[in-house]
């Protein structure tokens, strides 16, 4: 590993951690110097670190982050792009959990690292006129969509007693970054949010940003797996909640029975809210299956409750969280588990498309969501977590489960080449429509309280405000009140109602 130490945007020294010798480099501008080192040492990890952290960098931990070559890792005290980036970035990647290893494209010049060969892939996509912090954030933002795995990791820097303040982007740099990495219209959204919520009139940065074009990066970033064979005695359980889809579930079981990696067990949680509950799954007993079937018939409906019951029954190394209306090939489990073990991933979401959809991605990427009916998770990663019952019969329980994983340091990877077919079965569902406590109110909440709950739990203040503003404009077209001032007060009242119900869900008072 090579570490470039810098201060005041000047290279101080470059250290080879293997030989413990200083490498002489003529280039004194950190961004340019990183690319010089990458061109000479493309097979090495190229790291950067502020000189004040020289004694605090944990080289062993930093090295251990690279379980594969396609990783970029960083550690900073604050966000270079400031919290204002939340006005345009809606994903989970910017609200960091700084106590663990967390997926994010927000990078810092404080400390970090990337393989030289991957750094070189961005040589034509960045400008050497930009600061080191700007460049690092640009690389991560561009690369994350193409297979670069980017993380904040708290442990690469031990406690620092030095007084050091991270550099923050100016308003001009913030608008430039948004113009170069997001759709052009987002600079207007940024301007509006800053005007409305922070009373800032940033006309000049907005105008200056119009001079920049969106950056292009089309390289796919991949890495060789550590192993291409399954570990001996690898076991997998399948968990399926079901309600009124006996025929479709039968097809799922048939697909599981053909797997080249046979499941140890299939846990089926069948729900029936009729007055007299009765199972529709007679074929579980009348047909022979090559795996153990654990079947529970319950009267309480709801996917969160059903999955939580099933998770307690799982006994294998991995659990496939499956829907009851999917179809898949014979090698689905085998391919997915080889990928997970080969790259040491603990959670993957598989491609799950409808009949007429086509998978556009080719490279596995860090996923901003989680599929509760198309994911495989290592069982030890889900200890002490469950599907939050506050989301029952609503929206967001799968995303919430994914966030619980990430807050434990477990990243979720989207695996596009292991594919399921989602039939979206027209039958099934609840025998009687579930009615939430907030439905049919005089002032109906907007958005749904479960959507609001997820936003309040996991998004930054700026992200919530930006969501509110965009919802304000989008919802105007779909509702009947067209008088602007009347609509404003109606929307404000419905938003407040949604917050109130979300807080009740959060505090479990309903």
PDB file of C-alpha atoms in Angstrom, residues 91-306:
ATOM      1  CA  UNK A  91     -30.954   7.870  -1.373  1.00  0.00           C
ATOM      2  CA  UNK A  92     -29.792   6.328   1.891  1.00  0.00           C
ATOM      3  CA  UNK A  93     -26.141   6.805   0.911  1.00  0.00           C
ATOM      4  CA  UNK A  94     -25.740  10.297   2.394  1.00  0.00           C
ATOM      5  CA  UNK A  95     -27.138   9.834   5.904  1.00  0.00           C
ATOM      6  CA  UNK A  96     -24.120   8.023   7.291  1.00  0.00           C
ATOM      7  CA  UNK A  97     -23.889   5.833  10.322  1.00  0.00           C
ATOM      8  CA  UNK A  98     -20.420   6.905  11.431  1.00  0.00           C
ATOM      9  CA  UNK A  99     -20.121   4.104  13.965  1.00  0.00           C
ATOM     10  CA  UNK A 100     -19.743   1.287  11.445  1.00  0.00           C
ATOM     11  CA  UNK A 101     -18.835   0.425   7.851  1.00  0.00           C
ATOM     12  CA  UNK A 102     -21.559   2.134   5.856  1.00  0.00           C
ATOM     13  CA  UNK A 103     -22.186   2.367   2.090  1.00  0.00           C
ATOM     14  CA  UNK A 104     -21.784   5.910   0.769  1.00  0.00           C
ATOM     15  CA  UNK A 105     -20.316   7.857  -2.116  1.00  0.00           C
ATOM     16  CA  UNK A 106     -19.465  10.747   0.205  1.00  0.00           C
ATOM     17  CA  UNK A 107     -15.679  10.701   0.388  1.00  0.00           C
ATOM     18  CA  UNK A 108     -13.135  12.760   2.341  1.00  0.00           C
ATOM     19  CA  UNK A 109      -9.524  13.803   1.845  1.00  0.00           C
ATOM     20  CA  UNK A 110      -9.069  13.137   5.555  1.00  0.00           C
ATOM     21  CA  UNK A 111      -8.225   9.489   4.829  1.00  0.00           C
ATOM     22  CA  UNK A 112      -9.162   6.826   2.309  1.00  0.00           C
ATOM     23  CA  UNK A 113      -7.967   4.407  -0.367  1.00  0.00           C
ATOM     24  CA  UNK A 114      -8.693   2.814  -3.743  1.00  0.00           C
ATOM     25  CA  UNK A 115      -6.849   0.396  -6.015  1.00  0.00           C
ATOM     26  CA  UNK A 116      -4.629   2.123  -8.567  1.00  0.00           C
ATOM     27  CA  UNK A 117      -6.139   0.270 -11.541  1.00  0.00           C
ATOM     28  CA  UNK A 118      -9.616   1.508 -10.624  1.00  0.00           C
ATOM     29  CA  UNK A 119      -8.459   5.050  -9.994  1.00  0.00           C
ATOM     30  CA  UNK A 120      -7.016   5.159 -13.511  1.00  0.00           C
ATOM     31  CA  UNK A 121     -10.426   4.325 -14.979  1.00  0.00           C
ATOM     32  CA  UNK A 122     -11.587   7.836 -14.000  1.00  0.00           C
ATOM     33  CA  UNK A 123      -8.669   9.694 -15.542  1.00  0.00           C
ATOM     34  CA  UNK A 124     -10.730  11.007 -18.466  1.00  0.00           C
ATOM     35  CA  UNK A 125     -13.821  11.772 -16.379  1.00  0.00           C
ATOM     36  CA  UNK A 126     -12.422  14.225 -13.860  1.00  0.00           C
ATOM     37  CA  UNK A 127     -10.753  17.618 -13.999  1.00  0.00           C
ATOM     38  CA  UNK A 128      -7.415  18.089 -12.290  1.00  0.00           C
ATOM     39  CA  UNK A 129      -8.473  21.679 -11.600  1.00  0.00           C
ATOM     40  CA  UNK A 130     -10.874  20.476  -8.909  1.00  0.00           C
ATOM     41  CA  UNK A 131      -9.828  20.017  -5.300  1.00  0.00           C
ATOM     42  CA  UNK A 132      -8.926  16.622  -3.878  1.00  0.00           C
ATOM     43  CA  UNK A 133     -12.194  16.405  -1.935  1.00  0.00           C
ATOM     44  CA  UNK A 134     -14.240  17.304  -5.022  1.00  0.00           C
ATOM     45  CA  UNK A 135     -12.382  14.698  -7.091  1.00  0.00           C
ATOM     46  CA  UNK A 136     -12.800  11.917  -4.536  1.00  0.00           C
ATOM     47  CA  UNK A 137     -16.551  12.550  -4.237  1.00  0.00           C
ATOM     48  CA  UNK A 138     -16.854  12.690  -8.016  1.00  0.00           C
ATOM     49  CA  UNK A 139     -15.070   9.351  -8.459  1.00  0.00           C
ATOM     50  CA  UNK A 140     -17.267   7.630  -5.884  1.00  0.00           C
ATOM     51  CA  UNK A 141     -20.498   9.144  -7.216  1.00  0.00           C
ATOM     52  CA  UNK A 142     -19.680   8.112 -10.805  1.00  0.00           C
ATOM     53  CA  UNK A 143     -18.266   4.725  -9.896  1.00  0.00           C
ATOM     54  CA  UNK A 144     -20.958   3.524  -7.522  1.00  0.00           C
ATOM     55  CA  UNK A 145     -23.422   3.102 -10.386  1.00  0.00           C
ATOM     56  CA  UNK A 146     -20.910   0.951 -12.249  1.00  0.00           C
ATOM     57  CA  UNK A 147     -19.692  -1.511  -9.634  1.00  0.00           C
ATOM     58  CA  UNK A 148     -17.329   0.502  -7.422  1.00  0.00           C
ATOM     59  CA  UNK A 149     -18.150  -0.394  -3.816  1.00  0.00           C
ATOM     60  CA  UNK A 150     -17.822   2.748  -1.702  1.00  0.00           C
ATOM     61  CA  UNK A 151     -17.803   2.913   2.095  1.00  0.00           C
ATOM     62  CA  UNK A 152     -17.300   5.137   5.090  1.00  0.00           C
ATOM     63  CA  UNK A 153     -15.405   3.177   7.723  1.00  0.00           C
ATOM     64  CA  UNK A 154     -14.895   4.614  11.182  1.00  0.00           C
ATOM     65  CA  UNK A 155     -12.032   2.329  12.242  1.00  0.00           C
ATOM     66  CA  UNK A 156      -9.461   3.298   9.617  1.00  0.00           C
ATOM     67  CA  UNK A 157      -8.696   6.380  11.729  1.00  0.00           C
ATOM     68  CA  UNK A 158      -8.065   5.957  15.427  1.00  0.00           C
ATOM     69  CA  UNK A 159      -8.952   8.758  17.841  1.00  0.00           C
ATOM     70  CA  UNK A 160      -7.373  11.989  16.636  1.00  0.00           C
ATOM     71  CA  UNK A 161      -6.385  14.591  19.206  1.00  0.00           C
ATOM     72  CA  UNK A 162      -5.147  17.055  16.603  1.00  0.00           C
ATOM     73  CA  UNK A 163      -7.309  20.053  15.728  1.00  0.00           C
ATOM     74  CA  UNK A 164      -8.304  19.500  12.109  1.00  0.00           C
ATOM     75  CA  UNK A 165     -11.357  20.756  10.243  1.00  0.00           C
ATOM     76  CA  UNK A 166     -12.521  19.045   7.075  1.00  0.00           C
ATOM     77  CA  UNK A 167     -12.758  21.208   3.988  1.00  0.00           C
ATOM     78  CA  UNK A 168     -16.296  22.046   2.888  1.00  0.00           C
ATOM     79  CA  UNK A 169     -17.491  22.850  -0.603  1.00  0.00           C
ATOM     80  CA  UNK A 170     -18.379  26.432  -1.450  1.00  0.00           C
ATOM     81  CA  UNK A 171     -21.831  27.213  -2.827  1.00  0.00           C
ATOM     82  CA  UNK A 172     -20.312  27.419  -6.306  1.00  0.00           C
ATOM     83  CA  UNK A 173     -18.667  23.998  -5.938  1.00  0.00           C
ATOM     84  CA  UNK A 174     -21.908  22.497  -4.598  1.00  0.00           C
ATOM     85  CA  UNK A 175     -23.910  23.702  -7.606  1.00  0.00           C
ATOM     86  CA  UNK A 176     -21.129  22.595  -9.950  1.00  0.00           C
ATOM     87  CA  UNK A 177     -21.155  19.113  -8.424  1.00  0.00           C
ATOM     88  CA  UNK A 178     -24.923  18.801  -8.762  1.00  0.00           C
ATOM     89  CA  UNK A 179     -24.812  19.938 -12.393  1.00  0.00           C
ATOM     90  CA  UNK A 180     -22.007  17.481 -13.230  1.00  0.00           C
ATOM     91  CA  UNK A 181     -23.440  14.440 -11.442  1.00  0.00           C
ATOM     92  CA  UNK A 182     -27.239  14.803 -11.470  1.00  0.00           C
ATOM     93  CA  UNK A 183     -29.867  15.692 -14.023  1.00  0.00           C
ATOM     94  CA  UNK A 184     -29.727  19.352 -15.017  1.00  0.00           C
ATOM     95  CA  UNK A 185     -33.085  20.212 -13.434  1.00  0.00           C
ATOM     96  CA  UNK A 186     -31.779  19.321  -9.978  1.00  0.00           C
ATOM     97  CA  UNK A 187     -29.791  22.563  -9.788  1.00  0.00           C
ATOM     98  CA  UNK A 188     -33.150  24.358  -9.860  1.00  0.00           C
ATOM     99  CA  UNK A 189     -34.457  22.115  -7.103  1.00  0.00           C
ATOM    100  CA  UNK A 190     -31.325  22.857  -5.057  1.00  0.00           C
ATOM    101  CA  UNK A 191     -31.791  26.582  -5.616  1.00  0.00           C
ATOM    102  CA  UNK A 192     -35.468  26.440  -4.570  1.00  0.00           C
ATOM    103  CA  UNK A 193     -34.772  24.391  -1.452  1.00  0.00           C
ATOM    104  CA  UNK A 194     -32.001  26.725  -0.307  1.00  0.00           C
ATOM    105  CA  UNK A 195     -34.241  29.709  -0.977  1.00  0.00           C
ATOM    106  CA  UNK A 196     -37.313  28.322   0.796  1.00  0.00           C
ATOM    107  CA  UNK A 197     -35.746  26.482   3.726  1.00  0.00           C
ATOM    108  CA  UNK A 198     -32.517  28.422   4.338  1.00  0.00           C
ATOM    109  CA  UNK A 199     -33.363  31.888   2.977  1.00  0.00           C
ATOM    110  CA  UNK A 200     -30.338  31.790   0.662  1.00  0.00           C
ATOM    111  CA  UNK A 201     -30.521  33.437  -2.754  1.00  0.00           C
ATOM    112  CA  UNK A 202     -27.656  31.795  -4.662  1.00  0.00           C
ATOM    113  CA  UNK A 203     -28.205  33.174  -8.138  1.00  0.00           C
ATOM    114  CA  UNK A 204     -24.525  33.440  -9.105  1.00  0.00           C
ATOM    115  CA  UNK A 205     -23.621  29.818  -8.206  1.00  0.00           C
ATOM    116  CA  UNK A 206     -26.722  28.707 -10.132  1.00  0.00           C
ATOM    117  CA  UNK A 207     -25.686  30.655 -13.227  1.00  0.00           C
ATOM    118  CA  UNK A 208     -22.071  29.488 -13.014  1.00  0.00           C
ATOM    119  CA  UNK A 209     -23.185  25.854 -12.840  1.00  0.00           C
ATOM    120  CA  UNK A 210     -24.797  26.211 -16.276  1.00  0.00           C
ATOM    121  CA  UNK A 211     -21.297  26.325 -17.773  1.00  0.00           C
ATOM    122  CA  UNK A 212     -20.650  22.705 -16.776  1.00  0.00           C
ATOM    123  CA  UNK A 213     -21.759  19.525 -18.502  1.00  0.00           C
ATOM    124  CA  UNK A 214     -22.827  16.282 -16.887  1.00  0.00           C
ATOM    125  CA  UNK A 215     -19.852  13.993 -16.394  1.00  0.00           C
ATOM    126  CA  UNK A 216     -19.783  10.753 -18.365  1.00  0.00           C
ATOM    127  CA  UNK A 217     -18.447   7.451 -17.063  1.00  0.00           C
ATOM    128  CA  UNK A 218     -19.321   4.170 -18.775  1.00  0.00           C
ATOM    129  CA  UNK A 219     -16.678   1.733 -17.541  1.00  0.00           C
ATOM    130  CA  UNK A 220     -17.861  -1.318 -15.623  1.00  0.00           C
ATOM    131  CA  UNK A 221     -15.797  -1.952 -12.481  1.00  0.00           C
ATOM    132  CA  UNK A 222     -15.457  -5.595 -11.539  1.00  0.00           C
ATOM    133  CA  UNK A 223     -13.251  -7.817  -9.425  1.00  0.00           C
ATOM    134  CA  UNK A 224     -12.219 -11.457  -9.377  1.00  0.00           C
ATOM    135  CA  UNK A 225     -13.929 -13.528  -6.698  1.00  0.00           C
ATOM    136  CA  UNK A 226     -11.793 -14.985  -3.923  1.00  0.00           C
ATOM    137  CA  UNK A 227     -13.349 -18.379  -4.595  1.00  0.00           C
ATOM    138  CA  UNK A 228     -15.504 -19.906  -7.323  1.00  0.00           C
ATOM    139  CA  UNK A 229     -16.650 -22.942  -5.354  1.00  0.00           C
ATOM    140  CA  UNK A 230     -19.128 -23.263  -2.525  1.00  0.00           C
ATOM    141  CA  UNK A 231     -17.869 -23.975   0.956  1.00  0.00           C
ATOM    142  CA  UNK A 232     -18.464 -27.514   2.122  1.00  0.00           C
ATOM    143  CA  UNK A 233     -21.801 -28.101   3.870  1.00  0.00           C
ATOM    144  CA  UNK A 234     -23.251 -24.718   2.914  1.00  0.00           C
ATOM    145  CA  UNK A 235     -26.892 -24.747   3.991  1.00  0.00           C
ATOM    146  CA  UNK A 236     -29.787 -22.533   2.964  1.00  0.00           C
ATOM    147  CA  UNK A 237     -33.350 -22.157   4.186  1.00  0.00           C
ATOM    148  CA  UNK A 238     -36.201 -20.614   2.205  1.00  0.00           C
ATOM    149  CA  UNK A 239     -38.796 -18.433   3.947  1.00  0.00           C
ATOM    150  CA  UNK A 240     -42.117 -17.824   2.183  1.00  0.00           C
ATOM    151  CA  UNK A 241     -45.143 -16.010   3.625  1.00  0.00           C
ATOM    152  CA  UNK A 242     -48.298 -16.834   1.637  1.00  0.00           C
ATOM    153  CA  UNK A 243     -51.997 -16.047   1.519  1.00  0.00           C
ATOM    154  CA  UNK A 244     -54.439 -17.431  -1.032  1.00  0.00           C
ATOM    155  CA  UNK A 245     -51.881 -18.391  -3.676  1.00  0.00           C
ATOM    156  CA  UNK A 246     -51.745 -22.165  -3.392  1.00  0.00           C
ATOM    157  CA  UNK A 247     -51.189 -22.775  -7.121  1.00  0.00           C
ATOM    158  CA  UNK A 248     -48.385 -20.222  -7.408  1.00  0.00           C
ATOM    159  CA  UNK A 249     -46.686 -21.457  -4.240  1.00  0.00           C
ATOM    160  CA  UNK A 250     -46.803 -25.004  -5.628  1.00  0.00           C
ATOM    161  CA  UNK A 251     -44.793 -23.816  -8.636  1.00  0.00           C
ATOM    162  CA  UNK A 252     -42.273 -22.140  -6.329  1.00  0.00           C
ATOM    163  CA  UNK A 253     -41.794 -25.401  -4.439  1.00  0.00           C
ATOM    164  CA  UNK A 254     -41.365 -27.257  -7.730  1.00  0.00           C
ATOM    165  CA  UNK A 255     -38.595 -24.826  -8.719  1.00  0.00           C
ATOM    166  CA  UNK A 256     -36.928 -25.280  -5.347  1.00  0.00           C
ATOM    167  CA  UNK A 257     -37.077 -29.053  -5.741  1.00  0.00           C
ATOM    168  CA  UNK A 258     -34.980 -28.772  -8.931  1.00  0.00           C
ATOM    169  CA  UNK A 259     -32.205 -26.655  -7.415  1.00  0.00           C
ATOM    170  CA  UNK A 260     -28.626 -27.807  -7.902  1.00  0.00           C
ATOM    171  CA  UNK A 261     -28.062 -26.525  -4.359  1.00  0.00           C
ATOM    172  CA  UNK A 262     -30.942 -28.123  -2.513  1.00  0.00           C
ATOM    173  CA  UNK A 263     -32.455 -26.112   0.371  1.00  0.00           C
ATOM    174  CA  UNK A 264     -32.263 -27.772   3.766  1.00  0.00           C
ATOM    175  CA  UNK A 265     -35.723 -26.543   4.629  1.00  0.00           C
ATOM    176  CA  UNK A 266     -38.583 -24.428   3.335  1.00  0.00           C
ATOM    177  CA  UNK A 267     -40.429 -22.439   5.982  1.00  0.00           C
ATOM    178  CA  UNK A 268     -43.976 -21.562   4.877  1.00  0.00           C
ATOM    179  CA  UNK A 269     -46.073 -19.162   6.941  1.00  0.00           C
ATOM    180  CA  UNK A 270     -49.634 -19.464   5.633  1.00  0.00           C
ATOM    181  CA  UNK A 271     -52.150 -16.784   6.629  1.00  0.00           C
ATOM    182  CA  UNK A 272     -55.923 -17.070   6.654  1.00  0.00           C
ATOM    183  CA  UNK A 273     -58.165 -14.410   8.164  1.00  0.00           C
ATOM    184  CA  UNK A 274     -61.408 -16.392   7.690  1.00  0.00           C
ATOM    185  CA  UNK A 275     -63.591 -17.143  10.707  1.00  0.00           C
ATOM    186  CA  UNK A 276     -62.492 -20.777  10.506  1.00  0.00           C
ATOM    187  CA  UNK A 277     -58.918 -20.986   9.297  1.00  0.00           C
ATOM    188  CA  UNK A 278     -58.061 -23.820   6.956  1.00  0.00           C
ATOM    189  CA  UNK A 279     -54.940 -24.617   4.970  1.00  0.00           C
ATOM    190  CA  UNK A 280     -55.075 -24.638   1.174  1.00  0.00           C
ATOM    191  CA  UNK A 281     -51.682 -26.321   0.869  1.00  0.00           C
ATOM    192  CA  UNK A 282     -52.644 -30.008   0.853  1.00  0.00           C
ATOM    193  CA  UNK A 283     -49.802 -30.854  -1.553  1.00  0.00           C
ATOM    194  CA  UNK A 284     -47.284 -30.230   1.226  1.00  0.00           C
ATOM    195  CA  UNK A 285     -48.296 -33.594   2.709  1.00  0.00           C
ATOM    196  CA  UNK A 286     -49.644 -35.447  -0.335  1.00  0.00           C
ATOM    197  CA  UNK A 287     -46.506 -34.945  -2.467  1.00  0.00           C
ATOM    198  CA  UNK A 288     -42.915 -35.889  -1.749  1.00  0.00           C
ATOM    199  CA  UNK A 289     -40.367 -33.095  -1.426  1.00  0.00           C
ATOM    200  CA  UNK A 290     -36.542 -33.331  -1.325  1.00  0.00           C
ATOM    201  CA  UNK A 291     -36.356 -30.873   1.562  1.00  0.00           C
ATOM    202  CA  UNK A 292     -37.938 -30.447   4.946  1.00  0.00           C
ATOM    203  CA  UNK A 293     -41.068 -28.273   4.954  1.00  0.00           C
ATOM    204  CA  UNK A 294     -41.920 -26.324   8.090  1.00  0.00           C
ATOM    205  CA  UNK A 295     -45.518 -25.142   7.739  1.00  0.00           C
ATOM    206  CA  UNK A 296     -47.285 -22.722  10.080  1.00  0.00           C
ATOM    207  CA  UNK A 297     -50.939 -21.755   9.601  1.00  0.00           C
ATOM    208  CA  UNK A 298     -51.830 -18.483  11.349  1.00  0.00           C
ATOM    209  CA  UNK A 299     -54.951 -16.323  11.498  1.00  0.00           C
ATOM    210  CA  UNK A 300     -53.156 -12.973  11.674  1.00  0.00           C
ATOM    211  CA  UNK A 301     -52.464 -11.449   8.268  1.00  0.00           C
ATOM    212  CA  UNK A 302     -49.493  -9.291   7.352  1.00  0.00           C
ATOM    213  CA  UNK A 303     -46.113  -9.955   5.775  1.00  0.00           C
ATOM    214  CA  UNK A 304     -44.078  -8.421   8.621  1.00  0.00           C
ATOM    215  CA  UNK A 305     -45.583 -10.713  11.249  1.00  0.00           C
ATOM    216  CA  UNK A 306     -45.372 -13.765   8.970  1.00  0.00           C
TER     217      UNK A 306
END
